[in-house]
mmCIF file of C-alpha atoms and ligand atoms in Angstrom:
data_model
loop_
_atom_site.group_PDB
_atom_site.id
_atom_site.type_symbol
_atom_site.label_atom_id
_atom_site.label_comp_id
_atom_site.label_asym_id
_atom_site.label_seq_id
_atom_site.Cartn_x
_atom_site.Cartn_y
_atom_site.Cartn_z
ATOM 1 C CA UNK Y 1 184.317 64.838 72.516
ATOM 2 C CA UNK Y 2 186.363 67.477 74.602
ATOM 3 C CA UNK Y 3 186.700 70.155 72.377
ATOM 4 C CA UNK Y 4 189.346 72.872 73.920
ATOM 5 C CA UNK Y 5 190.443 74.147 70.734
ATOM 6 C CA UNK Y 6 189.385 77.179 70.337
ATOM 7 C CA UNK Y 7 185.541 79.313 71.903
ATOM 8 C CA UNK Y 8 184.955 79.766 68.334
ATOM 9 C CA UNK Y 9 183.395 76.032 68.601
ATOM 10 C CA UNK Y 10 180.169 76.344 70.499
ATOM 11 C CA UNK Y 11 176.669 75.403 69.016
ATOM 12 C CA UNK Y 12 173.924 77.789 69.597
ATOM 13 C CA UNK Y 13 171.194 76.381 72.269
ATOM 14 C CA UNK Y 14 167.672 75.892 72.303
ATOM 15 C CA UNK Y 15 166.662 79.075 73.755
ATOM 16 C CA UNK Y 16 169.335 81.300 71.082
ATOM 17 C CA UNK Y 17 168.147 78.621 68.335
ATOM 18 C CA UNK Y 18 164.484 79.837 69.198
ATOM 19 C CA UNK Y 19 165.341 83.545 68.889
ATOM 20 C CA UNK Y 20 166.860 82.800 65.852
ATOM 21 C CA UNK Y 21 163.418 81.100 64.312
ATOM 22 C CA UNK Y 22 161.217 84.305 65.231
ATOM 23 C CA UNK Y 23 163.272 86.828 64.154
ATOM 24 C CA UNK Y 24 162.101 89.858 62.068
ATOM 25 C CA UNK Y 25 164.062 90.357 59.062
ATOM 26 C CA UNK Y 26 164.625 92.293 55.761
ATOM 27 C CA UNK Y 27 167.005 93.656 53.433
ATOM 28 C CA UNK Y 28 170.110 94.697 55.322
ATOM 29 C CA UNK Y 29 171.692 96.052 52.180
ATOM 30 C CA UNK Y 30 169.094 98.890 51.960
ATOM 31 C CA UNK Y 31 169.283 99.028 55.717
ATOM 32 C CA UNK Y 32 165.961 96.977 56.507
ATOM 33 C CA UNK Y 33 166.576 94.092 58.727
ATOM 34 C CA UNK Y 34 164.839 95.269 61.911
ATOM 35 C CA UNK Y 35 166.760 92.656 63.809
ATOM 36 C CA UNK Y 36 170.251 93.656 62.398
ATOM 37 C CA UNK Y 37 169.909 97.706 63.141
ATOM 38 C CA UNK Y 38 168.314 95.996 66.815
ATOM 39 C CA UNK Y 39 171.783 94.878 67.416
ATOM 40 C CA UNK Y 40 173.725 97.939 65.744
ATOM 41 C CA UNK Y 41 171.615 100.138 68.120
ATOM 42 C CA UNK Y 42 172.346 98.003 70.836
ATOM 43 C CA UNK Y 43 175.932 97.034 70.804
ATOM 44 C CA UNK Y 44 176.739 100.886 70.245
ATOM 45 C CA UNK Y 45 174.848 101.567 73.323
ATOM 46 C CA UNK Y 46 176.748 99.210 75.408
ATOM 47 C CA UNK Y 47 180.381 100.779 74.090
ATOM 48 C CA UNK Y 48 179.723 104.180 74.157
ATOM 49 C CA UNK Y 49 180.600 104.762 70.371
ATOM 50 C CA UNK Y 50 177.842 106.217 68.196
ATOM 51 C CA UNK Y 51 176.867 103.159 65.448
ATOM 52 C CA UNK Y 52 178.001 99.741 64.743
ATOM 53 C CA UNK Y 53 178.027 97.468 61.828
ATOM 54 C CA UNK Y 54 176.778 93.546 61.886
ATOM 55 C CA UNK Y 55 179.613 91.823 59.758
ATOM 56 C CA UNK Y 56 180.431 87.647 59.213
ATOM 57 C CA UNK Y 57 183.622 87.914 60.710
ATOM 58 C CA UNK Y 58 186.225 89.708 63.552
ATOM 59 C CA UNK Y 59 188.767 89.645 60.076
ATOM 60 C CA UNK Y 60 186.037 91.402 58.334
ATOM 61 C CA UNK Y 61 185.995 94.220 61.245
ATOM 62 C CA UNK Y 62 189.330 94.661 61.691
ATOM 63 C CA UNK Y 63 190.352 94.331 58.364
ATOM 64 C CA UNK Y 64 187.597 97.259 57.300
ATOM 65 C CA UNK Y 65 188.548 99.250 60.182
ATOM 66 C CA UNK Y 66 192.109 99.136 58.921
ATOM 67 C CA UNK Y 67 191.417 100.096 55.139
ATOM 68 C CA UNK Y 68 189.139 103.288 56.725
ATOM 69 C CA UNK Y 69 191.565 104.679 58.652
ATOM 70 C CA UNK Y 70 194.773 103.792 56.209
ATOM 71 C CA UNK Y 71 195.977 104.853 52.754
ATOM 72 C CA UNK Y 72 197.845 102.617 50.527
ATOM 73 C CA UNK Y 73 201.713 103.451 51.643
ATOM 74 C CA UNK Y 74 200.929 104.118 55.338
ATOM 75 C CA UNK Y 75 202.068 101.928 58.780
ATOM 76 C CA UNK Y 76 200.287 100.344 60.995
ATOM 77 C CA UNK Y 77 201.690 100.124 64.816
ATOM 78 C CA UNK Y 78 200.705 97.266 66.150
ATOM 79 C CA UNK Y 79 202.478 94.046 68.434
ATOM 80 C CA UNK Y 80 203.971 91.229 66.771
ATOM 81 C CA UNK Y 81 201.790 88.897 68.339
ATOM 82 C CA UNK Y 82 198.768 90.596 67.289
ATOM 83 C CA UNK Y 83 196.326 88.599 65.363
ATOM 84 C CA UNK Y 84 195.128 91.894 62.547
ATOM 85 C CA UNK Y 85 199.016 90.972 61.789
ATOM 86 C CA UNK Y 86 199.430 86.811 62.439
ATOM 87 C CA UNK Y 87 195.731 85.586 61.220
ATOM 88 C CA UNK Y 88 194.644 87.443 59.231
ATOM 89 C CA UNK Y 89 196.003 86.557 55.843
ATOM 90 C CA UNK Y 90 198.282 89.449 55.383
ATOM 91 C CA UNK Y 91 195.236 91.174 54.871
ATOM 92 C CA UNK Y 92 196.767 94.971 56.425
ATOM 93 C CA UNK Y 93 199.498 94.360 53.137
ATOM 94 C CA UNK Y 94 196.693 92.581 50.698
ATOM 95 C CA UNK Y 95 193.665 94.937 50.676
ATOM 96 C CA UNK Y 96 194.951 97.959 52.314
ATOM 97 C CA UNK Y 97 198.578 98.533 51.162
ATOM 98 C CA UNK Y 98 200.122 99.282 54.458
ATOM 99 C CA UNK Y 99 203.127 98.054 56.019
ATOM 100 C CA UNK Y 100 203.371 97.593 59.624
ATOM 101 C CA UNK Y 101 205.551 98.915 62.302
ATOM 102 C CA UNK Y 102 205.561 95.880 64.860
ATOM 103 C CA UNK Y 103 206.085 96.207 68.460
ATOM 104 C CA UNK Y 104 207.572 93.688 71.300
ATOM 105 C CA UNK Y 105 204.989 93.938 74.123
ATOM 106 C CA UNK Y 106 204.298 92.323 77.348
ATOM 107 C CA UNK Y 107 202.058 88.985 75.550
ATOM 108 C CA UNK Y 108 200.910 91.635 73.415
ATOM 109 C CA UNK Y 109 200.808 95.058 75.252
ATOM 110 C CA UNK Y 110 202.646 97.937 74.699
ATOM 111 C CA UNK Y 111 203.364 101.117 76.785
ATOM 112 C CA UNK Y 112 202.956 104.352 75.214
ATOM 113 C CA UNK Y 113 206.290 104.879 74.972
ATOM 114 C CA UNK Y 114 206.728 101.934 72.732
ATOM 115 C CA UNK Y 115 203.996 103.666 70.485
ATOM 116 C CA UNK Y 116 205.748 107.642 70.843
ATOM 117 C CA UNK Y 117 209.222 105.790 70.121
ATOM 118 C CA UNK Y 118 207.462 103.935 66.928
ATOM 119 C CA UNK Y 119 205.687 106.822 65.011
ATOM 120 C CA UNK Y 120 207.381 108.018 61.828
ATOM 121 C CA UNK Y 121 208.504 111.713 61.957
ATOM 122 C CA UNK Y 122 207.304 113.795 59.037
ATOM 123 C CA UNK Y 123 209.667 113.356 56.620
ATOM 124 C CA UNK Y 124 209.456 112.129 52.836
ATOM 125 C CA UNK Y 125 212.123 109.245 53.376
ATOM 126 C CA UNK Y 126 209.421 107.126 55.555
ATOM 127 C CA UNK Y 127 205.883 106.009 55.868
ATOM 128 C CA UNK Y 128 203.029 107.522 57.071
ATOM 129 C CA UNK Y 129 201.948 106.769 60.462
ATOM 130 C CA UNK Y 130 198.203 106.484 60.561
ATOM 131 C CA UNK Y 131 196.803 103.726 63.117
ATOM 132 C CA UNK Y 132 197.643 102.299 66.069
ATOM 133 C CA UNK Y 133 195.688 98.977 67.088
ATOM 134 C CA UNK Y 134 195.565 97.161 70.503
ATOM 135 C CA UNK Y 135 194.030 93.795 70.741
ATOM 136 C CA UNK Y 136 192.010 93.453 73.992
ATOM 137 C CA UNK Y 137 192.227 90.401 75.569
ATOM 138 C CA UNK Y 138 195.424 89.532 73.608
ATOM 139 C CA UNK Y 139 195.021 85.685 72.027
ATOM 140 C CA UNK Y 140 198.565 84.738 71.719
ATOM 141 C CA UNK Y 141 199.564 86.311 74.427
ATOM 142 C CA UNK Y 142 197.808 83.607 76.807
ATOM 143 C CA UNK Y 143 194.710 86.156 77.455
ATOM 144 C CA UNK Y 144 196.188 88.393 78.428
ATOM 145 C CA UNK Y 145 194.162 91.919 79.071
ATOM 146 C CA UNK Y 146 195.296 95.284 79.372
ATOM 147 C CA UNK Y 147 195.378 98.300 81.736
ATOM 148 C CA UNK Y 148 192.577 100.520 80.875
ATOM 149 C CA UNK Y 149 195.154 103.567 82.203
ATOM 150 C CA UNK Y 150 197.822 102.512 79.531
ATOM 151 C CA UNK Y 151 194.723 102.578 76.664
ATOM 152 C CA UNK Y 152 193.962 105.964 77.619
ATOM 153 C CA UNK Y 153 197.441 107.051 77.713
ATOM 154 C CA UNK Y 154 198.220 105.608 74.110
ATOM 155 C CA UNK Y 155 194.628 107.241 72.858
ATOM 156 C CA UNK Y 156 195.485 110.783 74.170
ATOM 157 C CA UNK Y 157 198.701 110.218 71.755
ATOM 158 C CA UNK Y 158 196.779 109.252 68.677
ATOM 159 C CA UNK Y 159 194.646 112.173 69.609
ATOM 160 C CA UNK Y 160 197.763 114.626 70.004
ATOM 161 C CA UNK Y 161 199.333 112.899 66.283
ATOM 162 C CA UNK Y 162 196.339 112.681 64.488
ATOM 163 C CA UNK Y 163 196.330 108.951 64.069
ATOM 164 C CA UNK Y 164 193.778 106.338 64.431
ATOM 165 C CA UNK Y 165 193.339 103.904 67.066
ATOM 166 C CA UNK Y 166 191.409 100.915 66.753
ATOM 167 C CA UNK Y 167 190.491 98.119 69.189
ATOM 168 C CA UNK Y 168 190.506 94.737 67.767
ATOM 169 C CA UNK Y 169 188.092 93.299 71.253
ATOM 170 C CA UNK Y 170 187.633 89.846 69.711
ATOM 171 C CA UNK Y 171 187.433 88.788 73.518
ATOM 172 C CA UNK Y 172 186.994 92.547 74.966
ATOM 173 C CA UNK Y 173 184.541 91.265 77.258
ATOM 174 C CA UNK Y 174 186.571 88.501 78.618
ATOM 175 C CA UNK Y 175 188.502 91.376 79.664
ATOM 176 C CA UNK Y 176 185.694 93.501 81.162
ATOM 177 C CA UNK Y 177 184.866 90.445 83.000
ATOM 178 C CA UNK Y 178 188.159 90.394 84.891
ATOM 179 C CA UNK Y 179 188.528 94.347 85.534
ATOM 180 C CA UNK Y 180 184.741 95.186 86.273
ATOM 181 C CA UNK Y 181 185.608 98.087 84.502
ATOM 182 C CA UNK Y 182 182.556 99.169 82.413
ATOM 183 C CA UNK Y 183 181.999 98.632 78.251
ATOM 184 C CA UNK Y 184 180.996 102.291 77.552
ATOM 185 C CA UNK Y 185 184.218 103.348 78.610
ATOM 186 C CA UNK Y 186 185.794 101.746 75.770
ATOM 187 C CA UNK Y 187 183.915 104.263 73.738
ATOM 188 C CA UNK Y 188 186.064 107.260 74.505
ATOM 189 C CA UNK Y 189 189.396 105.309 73.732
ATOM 190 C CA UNK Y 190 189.199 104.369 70.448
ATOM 191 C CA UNK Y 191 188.511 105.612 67.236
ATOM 192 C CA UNK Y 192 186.981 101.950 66.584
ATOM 193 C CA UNK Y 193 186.463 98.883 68.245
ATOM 194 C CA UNK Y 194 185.575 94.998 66.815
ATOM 195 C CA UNK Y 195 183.994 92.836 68.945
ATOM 196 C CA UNK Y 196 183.008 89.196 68.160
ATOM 197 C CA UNK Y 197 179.820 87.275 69.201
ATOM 198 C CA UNK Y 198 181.042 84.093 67.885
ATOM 199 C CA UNK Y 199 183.806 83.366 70.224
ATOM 200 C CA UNK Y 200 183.237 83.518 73.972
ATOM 201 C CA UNK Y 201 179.246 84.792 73.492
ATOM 202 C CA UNK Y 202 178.305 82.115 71.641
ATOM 203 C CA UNK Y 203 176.957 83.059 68.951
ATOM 204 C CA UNK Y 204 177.101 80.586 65.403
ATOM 205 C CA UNK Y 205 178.305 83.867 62.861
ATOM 206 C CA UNK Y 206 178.794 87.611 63.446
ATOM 207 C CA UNK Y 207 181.048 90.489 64.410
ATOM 208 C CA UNK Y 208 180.074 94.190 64.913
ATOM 209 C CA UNK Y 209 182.840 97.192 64.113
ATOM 210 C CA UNK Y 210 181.784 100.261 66.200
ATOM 211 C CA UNK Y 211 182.793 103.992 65.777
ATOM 212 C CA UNK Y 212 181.695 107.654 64.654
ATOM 213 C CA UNK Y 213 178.426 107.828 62.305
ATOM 214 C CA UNK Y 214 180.502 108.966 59.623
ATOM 215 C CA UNK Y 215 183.471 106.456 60.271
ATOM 216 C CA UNK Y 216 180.474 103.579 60.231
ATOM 217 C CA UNK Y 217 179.326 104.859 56.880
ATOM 218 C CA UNK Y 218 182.726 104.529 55.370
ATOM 219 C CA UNK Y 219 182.940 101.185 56.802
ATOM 220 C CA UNK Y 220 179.651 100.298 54.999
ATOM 221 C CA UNK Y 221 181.023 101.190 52.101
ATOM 222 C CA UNK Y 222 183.820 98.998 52.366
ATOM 223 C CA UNK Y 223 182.214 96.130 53.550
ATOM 224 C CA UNK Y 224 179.988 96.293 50.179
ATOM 225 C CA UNK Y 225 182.940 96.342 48.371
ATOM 226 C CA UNK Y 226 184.179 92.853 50.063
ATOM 227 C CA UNK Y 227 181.492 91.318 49.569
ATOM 228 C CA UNK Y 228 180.136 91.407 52.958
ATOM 229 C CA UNK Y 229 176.658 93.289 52.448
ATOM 230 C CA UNK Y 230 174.167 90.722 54.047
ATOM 231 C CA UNK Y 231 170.383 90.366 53.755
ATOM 232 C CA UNK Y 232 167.943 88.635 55.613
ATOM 233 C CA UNK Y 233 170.953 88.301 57.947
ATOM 234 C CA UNK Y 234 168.629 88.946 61.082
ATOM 235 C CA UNK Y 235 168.299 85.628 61.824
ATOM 236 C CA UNK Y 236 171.925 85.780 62.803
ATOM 237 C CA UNK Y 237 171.735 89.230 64.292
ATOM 238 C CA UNK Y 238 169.152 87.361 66.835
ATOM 239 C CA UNK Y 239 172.009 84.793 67.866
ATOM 240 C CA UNK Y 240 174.273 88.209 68.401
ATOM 241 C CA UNK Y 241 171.291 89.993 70.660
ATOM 242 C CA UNK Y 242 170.937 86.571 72.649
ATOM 243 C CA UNK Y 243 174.461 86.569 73.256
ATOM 244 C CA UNK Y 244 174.711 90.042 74.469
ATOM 245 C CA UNK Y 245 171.932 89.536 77.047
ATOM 246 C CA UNK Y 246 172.516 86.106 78.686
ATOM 247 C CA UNK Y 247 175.983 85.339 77.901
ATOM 248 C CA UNK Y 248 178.381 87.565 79.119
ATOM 249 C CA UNK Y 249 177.934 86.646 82.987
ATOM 250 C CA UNK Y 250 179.192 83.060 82.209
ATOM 251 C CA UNK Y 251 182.404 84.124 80.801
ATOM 252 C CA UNK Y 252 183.502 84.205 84.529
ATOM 253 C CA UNK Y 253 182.960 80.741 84.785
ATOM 254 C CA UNK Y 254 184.830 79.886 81.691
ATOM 255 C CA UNK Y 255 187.945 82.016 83.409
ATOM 256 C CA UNK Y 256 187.703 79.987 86.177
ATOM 257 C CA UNK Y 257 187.974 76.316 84.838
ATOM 258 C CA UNK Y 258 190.892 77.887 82.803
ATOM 259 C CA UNK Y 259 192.519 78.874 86.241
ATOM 260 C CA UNK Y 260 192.430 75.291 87.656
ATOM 261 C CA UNK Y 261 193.534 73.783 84.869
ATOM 262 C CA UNK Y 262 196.145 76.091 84.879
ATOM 263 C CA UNK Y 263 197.031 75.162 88.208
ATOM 264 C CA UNK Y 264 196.961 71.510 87.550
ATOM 265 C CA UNK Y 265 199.411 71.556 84.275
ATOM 266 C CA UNK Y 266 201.967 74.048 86.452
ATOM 267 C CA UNK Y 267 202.569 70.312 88.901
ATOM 268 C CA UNK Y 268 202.866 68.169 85.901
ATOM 269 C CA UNK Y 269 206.364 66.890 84.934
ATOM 270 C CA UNK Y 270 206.321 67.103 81.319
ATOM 271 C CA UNK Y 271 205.249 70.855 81.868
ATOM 272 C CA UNK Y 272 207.831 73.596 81.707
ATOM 273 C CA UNK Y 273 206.024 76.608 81.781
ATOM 274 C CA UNK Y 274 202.154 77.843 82.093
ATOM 275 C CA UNK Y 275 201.291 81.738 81.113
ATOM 276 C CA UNK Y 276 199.578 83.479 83.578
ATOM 277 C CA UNK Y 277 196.137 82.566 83.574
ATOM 278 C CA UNK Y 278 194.037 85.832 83.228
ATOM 279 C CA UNK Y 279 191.226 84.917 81.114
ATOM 280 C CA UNK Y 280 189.883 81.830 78.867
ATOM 281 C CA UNK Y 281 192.808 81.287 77.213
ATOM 282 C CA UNK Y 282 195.898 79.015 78.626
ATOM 283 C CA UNK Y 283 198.930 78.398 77.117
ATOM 284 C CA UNK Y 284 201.568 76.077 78.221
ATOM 285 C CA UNK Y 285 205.317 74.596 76.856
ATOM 286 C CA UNK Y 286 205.964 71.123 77.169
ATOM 287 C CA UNK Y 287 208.911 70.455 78.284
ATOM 288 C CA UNK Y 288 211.718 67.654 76.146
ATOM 289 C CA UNK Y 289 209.934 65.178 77.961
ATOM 290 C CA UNK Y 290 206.989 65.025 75.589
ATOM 291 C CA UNK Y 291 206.787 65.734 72.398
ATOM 292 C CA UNK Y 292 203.820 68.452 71.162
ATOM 293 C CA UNK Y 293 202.522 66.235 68.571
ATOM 294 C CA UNK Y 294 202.823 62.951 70.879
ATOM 295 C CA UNK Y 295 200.848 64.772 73.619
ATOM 296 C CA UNK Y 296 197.865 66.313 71.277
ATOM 297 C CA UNK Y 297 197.525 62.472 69.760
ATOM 298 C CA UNK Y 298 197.515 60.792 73.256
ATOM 299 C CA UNK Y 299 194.621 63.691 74.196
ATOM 300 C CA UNK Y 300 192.683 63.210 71.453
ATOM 301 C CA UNK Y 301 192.516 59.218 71.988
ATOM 302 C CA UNK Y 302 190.600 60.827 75.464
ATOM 303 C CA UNK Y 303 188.594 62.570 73.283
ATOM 304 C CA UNK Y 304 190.320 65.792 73.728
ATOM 305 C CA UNK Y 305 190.952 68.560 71.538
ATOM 306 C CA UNK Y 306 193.299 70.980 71.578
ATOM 307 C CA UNK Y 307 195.817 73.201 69.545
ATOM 308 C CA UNK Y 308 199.940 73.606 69.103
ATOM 309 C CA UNK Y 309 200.452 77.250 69.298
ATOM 310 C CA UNK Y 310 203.878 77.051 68.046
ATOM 311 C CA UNK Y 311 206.891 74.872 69.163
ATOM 312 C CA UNK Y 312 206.428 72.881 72.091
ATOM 313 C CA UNK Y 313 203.635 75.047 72.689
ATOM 314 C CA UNK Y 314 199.938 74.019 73.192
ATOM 315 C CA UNK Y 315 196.758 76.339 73.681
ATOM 316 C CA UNK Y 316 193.787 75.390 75.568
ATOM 317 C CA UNK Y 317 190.167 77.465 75.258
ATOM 318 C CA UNK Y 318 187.794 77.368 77.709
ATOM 319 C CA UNK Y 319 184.071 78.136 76.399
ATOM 320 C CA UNK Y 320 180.240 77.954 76.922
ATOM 321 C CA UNK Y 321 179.927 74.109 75.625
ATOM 322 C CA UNK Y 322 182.753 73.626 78.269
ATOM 323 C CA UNK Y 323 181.501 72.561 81.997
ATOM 324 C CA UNK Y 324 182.671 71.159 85.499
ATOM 325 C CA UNK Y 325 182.342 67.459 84.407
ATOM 326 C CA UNK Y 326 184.674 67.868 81.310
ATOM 327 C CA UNK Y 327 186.715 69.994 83.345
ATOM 328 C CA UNK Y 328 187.212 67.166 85.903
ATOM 329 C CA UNK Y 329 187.684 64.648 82.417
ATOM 330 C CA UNK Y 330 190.397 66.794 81.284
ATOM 331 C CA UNK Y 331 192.663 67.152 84.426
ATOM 332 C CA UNK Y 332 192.717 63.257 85.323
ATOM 333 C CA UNK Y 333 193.114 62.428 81.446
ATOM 334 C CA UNK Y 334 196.510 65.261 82.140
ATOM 335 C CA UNK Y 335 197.339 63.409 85.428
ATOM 336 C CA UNK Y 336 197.459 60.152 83.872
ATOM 337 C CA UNK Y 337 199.082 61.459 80.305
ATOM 338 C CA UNK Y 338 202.230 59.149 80.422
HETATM 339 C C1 PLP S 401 189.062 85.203 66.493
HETATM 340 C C2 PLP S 401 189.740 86.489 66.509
HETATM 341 C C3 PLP S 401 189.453 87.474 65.555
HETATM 342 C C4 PLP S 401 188.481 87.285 64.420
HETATM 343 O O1 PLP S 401 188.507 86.067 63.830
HETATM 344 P P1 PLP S 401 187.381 85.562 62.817
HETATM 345 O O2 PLP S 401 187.608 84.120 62.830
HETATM 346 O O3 PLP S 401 187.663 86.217 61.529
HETATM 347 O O4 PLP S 401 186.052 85.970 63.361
HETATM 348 C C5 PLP S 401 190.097 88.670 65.664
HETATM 349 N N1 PLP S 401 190.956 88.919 66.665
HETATM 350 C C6 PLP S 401 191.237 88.015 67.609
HETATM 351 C C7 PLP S 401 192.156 88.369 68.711
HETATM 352 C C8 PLP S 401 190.644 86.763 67.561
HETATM 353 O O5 PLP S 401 190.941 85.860 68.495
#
């Protein structure tokens, strides 16, 4: 089985699976898992922020992130294709009260003058503007990643209003991949960033949610009060470290069987339009010609997964369990799709 649905569905390897097995653990709760605050240290390192926090999940992150910097009442600017807004269970509304101000981007990003245009002047009659979030790369908007010049311009704003601004880098390094441009920069942009280890890294669990010492302790706080305090949750943490050492270099890779499958479904007939392929993510429209649900069935008797991302619409992921040979299944199985 083919499995393009998504780089959330890779199994760890012998070598992580072995990392996993000797890891030193402990209480996490009281702060005692050697192997989690390994990984804390470490991931804050690499982004230039001051701590990080191990969590199960990039909803968990974002979602935590977004009840720190929020009070019940206040907006949230961020694109209507972002997924702190789409996939996350209405989650900003649900367990932080805020209503969101939603912008129109280019697949996902906004200038700065779409963010100056969309904060609420001080005045009774309207919500309180209090976070800004980007989503680096953007998911539904094909991969898409972002100028680092356009971050820095929306973060000097946030500085200059007094509002949040918070990174939700599910894929960042997918996008750091692409630009060369280097992690710790991402630091000094944002109030708080999310990263995931269990999509393009590899990893089987885990998210970390960087920031400020004191913004991390809040966070802890609030993660408790989820539910999300962890113990002997090292063994995971040793998946995370793994991933962070030998699995970011192969993300190129998994950009560049995205590109030439990109380039094969643009000479199709049955397909109208690809996005620009920038990353590991590729999404196409079918055009009248075939029917979504008609091509996903006559894929999957290839043994071929993949998703409808809305109407017409179909998403491919490219991903560490992905190589050249399934590649090279893939495009003839599209070649000969009838
Ligand atoms: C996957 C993803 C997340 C987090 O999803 P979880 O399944 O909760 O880990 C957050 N943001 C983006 C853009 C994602 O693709």
């Amino acid at each position: 089985m083919i499995d393009l649905r998504s780089d959330t569905v890779t199994r760890p390897g012998r070598e992580m699976l072995e990392a996993m097995m000797s890891a030193k653990v402990g209480d996490d709760v009281f702060k005692e898992d050697p192997t989690i605050n390994a990984l804390e240290e470490k991931a804050a390192l690499m982004l230039g922020m001051e701590a990080a926090l191990f969590c199960s999940s990039g909803t968990m992150t974002n979602q935590i992130a977004i009840n720190v910097h929020t009070r019940p009442g206040d907006e949230v600017i961020c694109d209507k294709l972002a997924h702190i807004y789409l996939y996350e269970g209405g989650s900003i509304a649900r367990l932080s009260g805020s209503s969101v101000n939603l912008l129109s981007g280019d697949r996902g990003r906004f200038t700065v003058e779409d963010v100056k245009a969309a904060i609420n002047p001080d005045d009774i009659h309207r919500a309180n503007t209090s976070l800004v979030a980007a989503e680096n790369t953007m998911n539904k908007g094909g991969g898409a990643y972002w100028d680092i010049n356009e971050l820095k311009k929306i973060s000097s704003i946030c500085r200059e209003k007094n509002l949040a601004f918070h990174l939700d880098g599910a894929r960042l390094f997918n996008a750091l991949t692409e630009t060369g441009e280097r992690p710790e920069e991402y630091g000094n942009i944002f109030d708080s960033i999310s990263i995931c280890l269990s999509k393009g890294l590899g990893a089987p669990v885990g998210s970390l949610l960087l920031g400020k010492k004191d913004f991390i302790k809040k966070a802890i706080r609030v993660r408790k009060a989820l539910g999300g305090g962890m113990r002997q949750a090292g063994y995971l943490a040793a998946a995370g470290i793994y991933a962070l050492d030998n699995n970011i270099k192969g993300l190129k890779e998994d950009h560049r069987r995205a590109r030439e499958i990109g380039k094969v479904l643009e000479a199709l007939p049955y397909v109208d339009e690809v996005f620009p392929v920038q990353t590991n993510i590729l999404i196409f429209k079918l055009s009248e010609k075939m029917k979504d649900t008609d091509f996903i069935a006559k894929l999957s008797e290839k043994n071929i997964k993949a998703i409808i991302f809305g109407p017409q619409t179909i998403r491919f992921v490219t991903h560490l369990d992905f190589d050249d040979s399934m590649m090279e299944e893939v495009i003839t199985a599209l070649r000969n799709l009838r």
